[in-house]
PDB file of C-alpha atoms in Angstrom:
ATOM      1  CA  MET A   1      10.440   3.332 -21.914  1.00 58.00           C
ATOM      2  CA  VAL A   2      12.369   4.106 -25.074  1.00 61.00           C
ATOM      3  CA  ASP A   3      14.298   1.524 -27.060  1.00 58.00           C
ATOM      4  CA  ASN A   4      17.579   3.140 -28.092  1.00 61.00           C
ATOM      5  CA  ARG A   5      18.861   0.189 -30.099  1.00 59.00           C
ATOM      6  CA  PRO A   6      19.493   0.913 -33.764  1.00 59.00           C
ATOM      7  CA  GLU A   7      16.731  -0.531 -35.970  1.00 59.00           C
ATOM      8  CA  ALA A   8      15.028  -2.347 -33.095  1.00 55.00           C
ATOM      9  CA  THR A   9      12.084  -3.374 -35.261  1.00 63.00           C
ATOM     10  CA  ARG A  10      14.157  -5.240 -37.841  1.00 66.00           C
ATOM     11  CA  SER A  11      14.543  -8.960 -37.582  1.00 67.00           C
ATOM     12  CA  ILE A  12      16.650 -11.481 -39.437  1.00 71.00           C
ATOM     13  CA  ARG A  13      13.714 -13.908 -39.425  1.00 67.00           C
ATOM     14  CA  THR A  14      11.487 -14.076 -42.449  1.00 70.00           C
ATOM     15  CA  SER A  15       7.800 -13.339 -42.136  1.00 68.00           C
ATOM     16  CA  TYR A  16       7.100 -17.023 -42.881  1.00 69.00           C
ATOM     17  CA  ALA A  17       9.333 -18.117 -39.988  1.00 64.00           C
ATOM     18  CA  ARG A  18       7.645 -15.620 -37.652  1.00 63.00           C
ATOM     19  CA  ALA A  19       4.200 -16.852 -38.709  1.00 62.00           C
ATOM     20  CA  LYS A  20       5.172 -20.508 -38.396  1.00 65.00           C
ATOM     21  CA  GLY A  21       6.601 -19.909 -34.922  1.00 58.00           C
ATOM     22  CA  LEU A  22       9.719 -22.000 -35.328  1.00 57.00           C
ATOM     23  CA  GLY A  23      12.827 -21.014 -33.427  1.00 58.00           C
ATOM     24  CA  PRO A  24      16.450 -21.484 -34.447  1.00 60.00           C
ATOM     25  CA  ALA A  25      16.334 -25.219 -33.654  1.00 59.00           C
ATOM     26  CA  HIS A  26      13.356 -25.655 -36.043  1.00 59.00           C
ATOM     27  CA  HIS A  27      11.181 -27.587 -33.640  1.00 61.00           C
ATOM     28  CA  GLY A  28       9.159 -24.695 -32.267  1.00 56.00           C
ATOM     29  CA  THR A  29       7.130 -25.313 -29.177  1.00 76.00           C
ATOM     30  CA  SER A  30       6.371 -29.004 -29.704  1.00 82.00           C
ATOM     31  CA  GLU A  31       8.636 -30.121 -26.834  1.00 84.00           C
ATOM     32  CA  TRP A  32       7.178 -27.466 -24.554  1.00 86.00           C
ATOM     33  CA  TRP A  33       3.640 -28.612 -25.369  1.00 89.00           C
ATOM     34  CA  MET A  34       4.528 -32.303 -24.966  1.00 90.00           C
ATOM     35  CA  HIS A  35       5.990 -31.570 -21.535  1.00 91.00           C
ATOM     36  CA  ARG A  36       2.772 -29.797 -20.542  1.00 93.00           C
ATOM     37  CA  VAL A  37       0.581 -32.578 -21.955  1.00 94.00           C
ATOM     38  CA  THR A  38       2.467 -35.237 -19.984  1.00 95.00           C
ATOM     39  CA  ALA A  39       2.207 -33.061 -16.873  1.00 96.00           C
ATOM     40  CA  VAL A  40      -1.554 -32.845 -17.254  1.00 97.00           C
ATOM     41  CA  SER A  41      -1.900 -36.556 -18.033  1.00 96.00           C
ATOM     42  CA  ASN A  42       0.189 -37.416 -14.977  1.00 97.00           C
ATOM     43  CA  VAL A  43      -2.437 -35.974 -12.631  1.00 97.00           C
ATOM     44  CA  PRO A  44      -5.213 -38.548 -13.207  1.00 97.00           C
ATOM     45  CA  LEU A  45      -2.737 -41.354 -13.813  1.00 97.00           C
ATOM     46  CA  ILE A  46      -0.900 -40.776 -10.531  1.00 97.00           C
ATOM     47  CA  LEU A  47      -4.210 -40.404  -8.696  1.00 97.00           C
ATOM     48  CA  SER A  48      -5.314 -43.752 -10.135  1.00 97.00           C
ATOM     49  CA  PHE A  49      -1.967 -45.259  -9.070  1.00 96.00           C
ATOM     50  CA  VAL A  50      -2.512 -44.012  -5.505  1.00 97.00           C
ATOM     51  CA  VAL A  51      -6.018 -45.499  -5.488  1.00 96.00           C
ATOM     52  CA  ILE A  52      -4.709 -48.840  -6.800  1.00 96.00           C
ATOM     53  CA  VAL A  53      -1.982 -48.955  -4.153  1.00 95.00           C
ATOM     54  CA  ALA A  54      -4.520 -48.039  -1.463  1.00 96.00           C
ATOM     55  CA  LEU A  55      -6.800 -50.846  -2.643  1.00 94.00           C
ATOM     56  CA  CYS A  56      -3.898 -53.317  -2.541  1.00 93.00           C
ATOM     57  CA  ALA A  57      -2.824 -52.250   0.966  1.00 92.00           C
ATOM     58  CA  GLY A  58      -5.048 -54.512   3.054  1.00 89.00           C
ATOM     59  CA  ARG A  59      -5.299 -57.430   0.659  1.00 92.00           C
ATOM     60  CA  SER A  60      -3.441 -60.693   0.504  1.00 92.00           C
ATOM     61  CA  TYR A  61      -0.851 -61.219  -2.214  1.00 89.00           C
ATOM     62  CA  GLU A  62      -3.264 -63.275  -4.308  1.00 91.00           C
ATOM     63  CA  ASP A  63      -5.956 -60.586  -4.106  1.00 92.00           C
ATOM     64  CA  ALA A  64      -3.451 -57.867  -5.021  1.00 91.00           C
ATOM     65  CA  VAL A  65      -2.298 -59.887  -8.045  1.00 92.00           C
ATOM     66  CA  ARG A  66      -5.930 -60.405  -9.009  1.00 92.00           C
ATOM     67  CA  LEU A  67      -6.515 -56.644  -8.795  1.00 92.00           C
ATOM     68  CA  VAL A  68      -3.465 -55.778 -10.916  1.00 92.00           C
ATOM     69  CA  SER A  69      -4.457 -58.527 -13.373  1.00 92.00           C
ATOM     70  CA  HIS A  70      -7.646 -56.653 -14.209  1.00 93.00           C
ATOM     71  CA  PRO A  71      -7.166 -55.195 -17.723  1.00 93.00           C
ATOM     72  CA  LEU A  72      -8.281 -51.665 -16.797  1.00 95.00           C
ATOM     73  CA  VAL A  73      -5.906 -51.545 -13.827  1.00 95.00           C
ATOM     74  CA  ALA A  74      -2.983 -52.885 -15.876  1.00 95.00           C
ATOM     75  CA  ILE A  75      -3.655 -50.369 -18.662  1.00 96.00           C
ATOM     76  CA  LEU A  76      -3.815 -47.471 -16.178  1.00 97.00           C
ATOM     77  CA  LEU A  77      -0.516 -48.570 -14.624  1.00 96.00           C
ATOM     78  CA  ILE A  78       1.156 -48.945 -18.028  1.00 97.00           C
ATOM     79  CA  LEU A  79      -0.074 -45.529 -19.183  1.00 97.00           C
ATOM     80  CA  GLY A  80       1.136 -44.035 -15.906  1.00 97.00           C
ATOM     81  CA  VAL A  81       4.612 -45.501 -16.311  1.00 97.00           C
ATOM     82  CA  LEU A  82       4.877 -44.287 -19.911  1.00 97.00           C
ATOM     83  CA  SER A  83       3.663 -40.785 -19.088  1.00 97.00           C
ATOM     84  CA  VAL A  84       5.750 -40.331 -15.936  1.00 97.00           C
ATOM     85  CA  THR A  85       8.999 -41.644 -17.438  1.00 97.00           C
ATOM     86  CA  ASN A  86       8.542 -39.550 -20.585  1.00 96.00           C
ATOM     87  CA  HIS A  87       7.844 -36.462 -18.458  1.00 96.00           C
ATOM     88  CA  MET A  88      10.886 -37.280 -16.312  1.00 97.00           C
ATOM     89  CA  ARG A  89      13.101 -37.618 -19.397  1.00 96.00           C
ATOM     90  CA  MET A  90      11.950 -34.317 -20.877  1.00 95.00           C
ATOM     91  CA  GLY A  91      12.242 -32.446 -17.583  1.00 95.00           C
ATOM     92  CA  LEU A  92      15.772 -33.605 -16.872  1.00 96.00           C
ATOM     93  CA  GLN A  93      16.778 -32.967 -20.483  1.00 94.00           C
ATOM     94  CA  ILE A  94      15.664 -29.351 -20.099  1.00 92.00           C
ATOM     95  CA  VAL A  95      17.820 -28.988 -16.991  1.00 94.00           C
ATOM     96  CA  ILE A  96      20.805 -30.611 -18.735  1.00 95.00           C
ATOM     97  CA  GLU A  97      20.476 -28.396 -21.816  1.00 91.00           C
ATOM     98  CA  ASP A  98      20.171 -25.264 -19.680  1.00 91.00           C
ATOM     99  CA  TYR A  99      22.976 -25.879 -17.185  1.00 95.00           C
ATOM    100  CA  VAL A 100      25.583 -28.145 -18.813  1.00 94.00           C
ATOM    101  CA  HIS A 101      27.680 -25.891 -21.007  1.00 93.00           C
ATOM    102  CA  ASP A 102      30.297 -28.302 -22.370  1.00 94.00           C
ATOM    103  CA  LYS A 103      28.869 -29.701 -25.616  1.00 94.00           C
ATOM    104  CA  GLY A 104      30.367 -33.187 -25.279  1.00 96.00           C
ATOM    105  CA  LEU A 105      29.289 -33.534 -21.671  1.00 96.00           C
ATOM    106  CA  ARG A 106      25.816 -32.230 -22.542  1.00 95.00           C
ATOM    107  CA  ILE A 107      25.386 -34.827 -25.297  1.00 96.00           C
ATOM    108  CA  ALA A 108      26.636 -37.601 -23.011  1.00 97.00           C
ATOM    109  CA  ALA A 109      24.300 -36.470 -20.222  1.00 97.00           C
ATOM    110  CA  VAL A 110      21.263 -36.346 -22.524  1.00 96.00           C
ATOM    111  CA  ILE A 111      22.064 -39.844 -23.819  1.00 97.00           C
ATOM    112  CA  ALA A 112      22.564 -41.161 -20.274  1.00 98.00           C
ATOM    113  CA  ASN A 113      19.306 -39.514 -19.212  1.00 97.00           C
ATOM    114  CA  THR A 114      17.427 -41.161 -22.082  1.00 97.00           C
ATOM    115  CA  PHE A 115      18.921 -44.589 -21.339  1.00 98.00           C
ATOM    116  CA  TYR A 116      18.134 -44.251 -17.642  1.00 98.00           C
ATOM    117  CA  CYS A 117      14.507 -43.338 -18.303  1.00 97.00           C
ATOM    118  CA  VAL A 118      14.129 -46.193 -20.785  1.00 98.00           C
ATOM    119  CA  VAL A 119      15.573 -48.669 -18.267  1.00 98.00           C
ATOM    120  CA  VAL A 120      13.189 -47.431 -15.554  1.00 98.00           C
ATOM    121  CA  ALA A 121      10.214 -47.645 -17.947  1.00 98.00           C
ATOM    122  CA  VAL A 122      11.130 -51.131 -19.181  1.00 98.00           C
ATOM    123  CA  ALA A 123      11.629 -52.426 -15.631  1.00 98.00           C
ATOM    124  CA  CYS A 124       8.263 -51.050 -14.516  1.00 97.00           C
ATOM    125  CA  LEU A 125       6.465 -52.311 -17.612  1.00 97.00           C
ATOM    126  CA  TYR A 126       8.032 -55.752 -17.202  1.00 96.00           C
ATOM    127  CA  ALA A 127       6.842 -55.928 -13.602  1.00 94.00           C
ATOM    128  CA  ILE A 128       3.312 -54.822 -14.493  1.00 94.00           C
ATOM    129  CA  VAL A 129       3.017 -57.249 -17.408  1.00 93.00           C
ATOM    130  CA  ARG A 130       4.521 -60.100 -15.419  1.00 93.00           C
ATOM    131  CA  VAL A 131       2.129 -59.596 -12.495  1.00 92.00           C
ATOM    132  CA  SER A 132      -0.900 -58.954 -14.680  1.00 89.00           C
ATOM    133  CA  LEU A 133      -0.333 -62.059 -16.817  1.00 87.00           C
ATOM    134  CA  ARG A 134       0.478 -64.308 -13.874  1.00 79.00           C
ATOM    135  CA  THR A 135      -1.967 -67.101 -13.243  1.00 59.00           C
ATOM    136  CA  LEU A 136      -2.390 -68.162  -9.677  1.00 53.00           C
ATOM    137  CA  VAL A 137      -2.244 -71.865  -8.957  1.00 46.00           C
TER     138      VAL A 137
END
């Protein structure tokens, strides 16, 4: 196939910019990589969450609190919440930036998305910390 565009090999980007790999927004692929890293980290964290919930299923409330109070379990749950909510924020931000064309509405939607994800993360973290630090009488 022949490229009939005039001077198709010329670019307005400098050789340094091409070598560095930064796009017009000057943040390169860092967001893309972070989204992939959180996706990969979500796999074992969600599997551990499913195992924890399955272990809590047949137990009494006191035994379930005792299980969640274990430091390893609490840390896995906290890491899961942080990874999932960050992945959720980045994923929805990509959709907003791709499909919302009005600049003001796009900025408002990205801010609302960030606030929503922070509220979800804080609520989950509060619940995990509260249950894990609870002492049974």
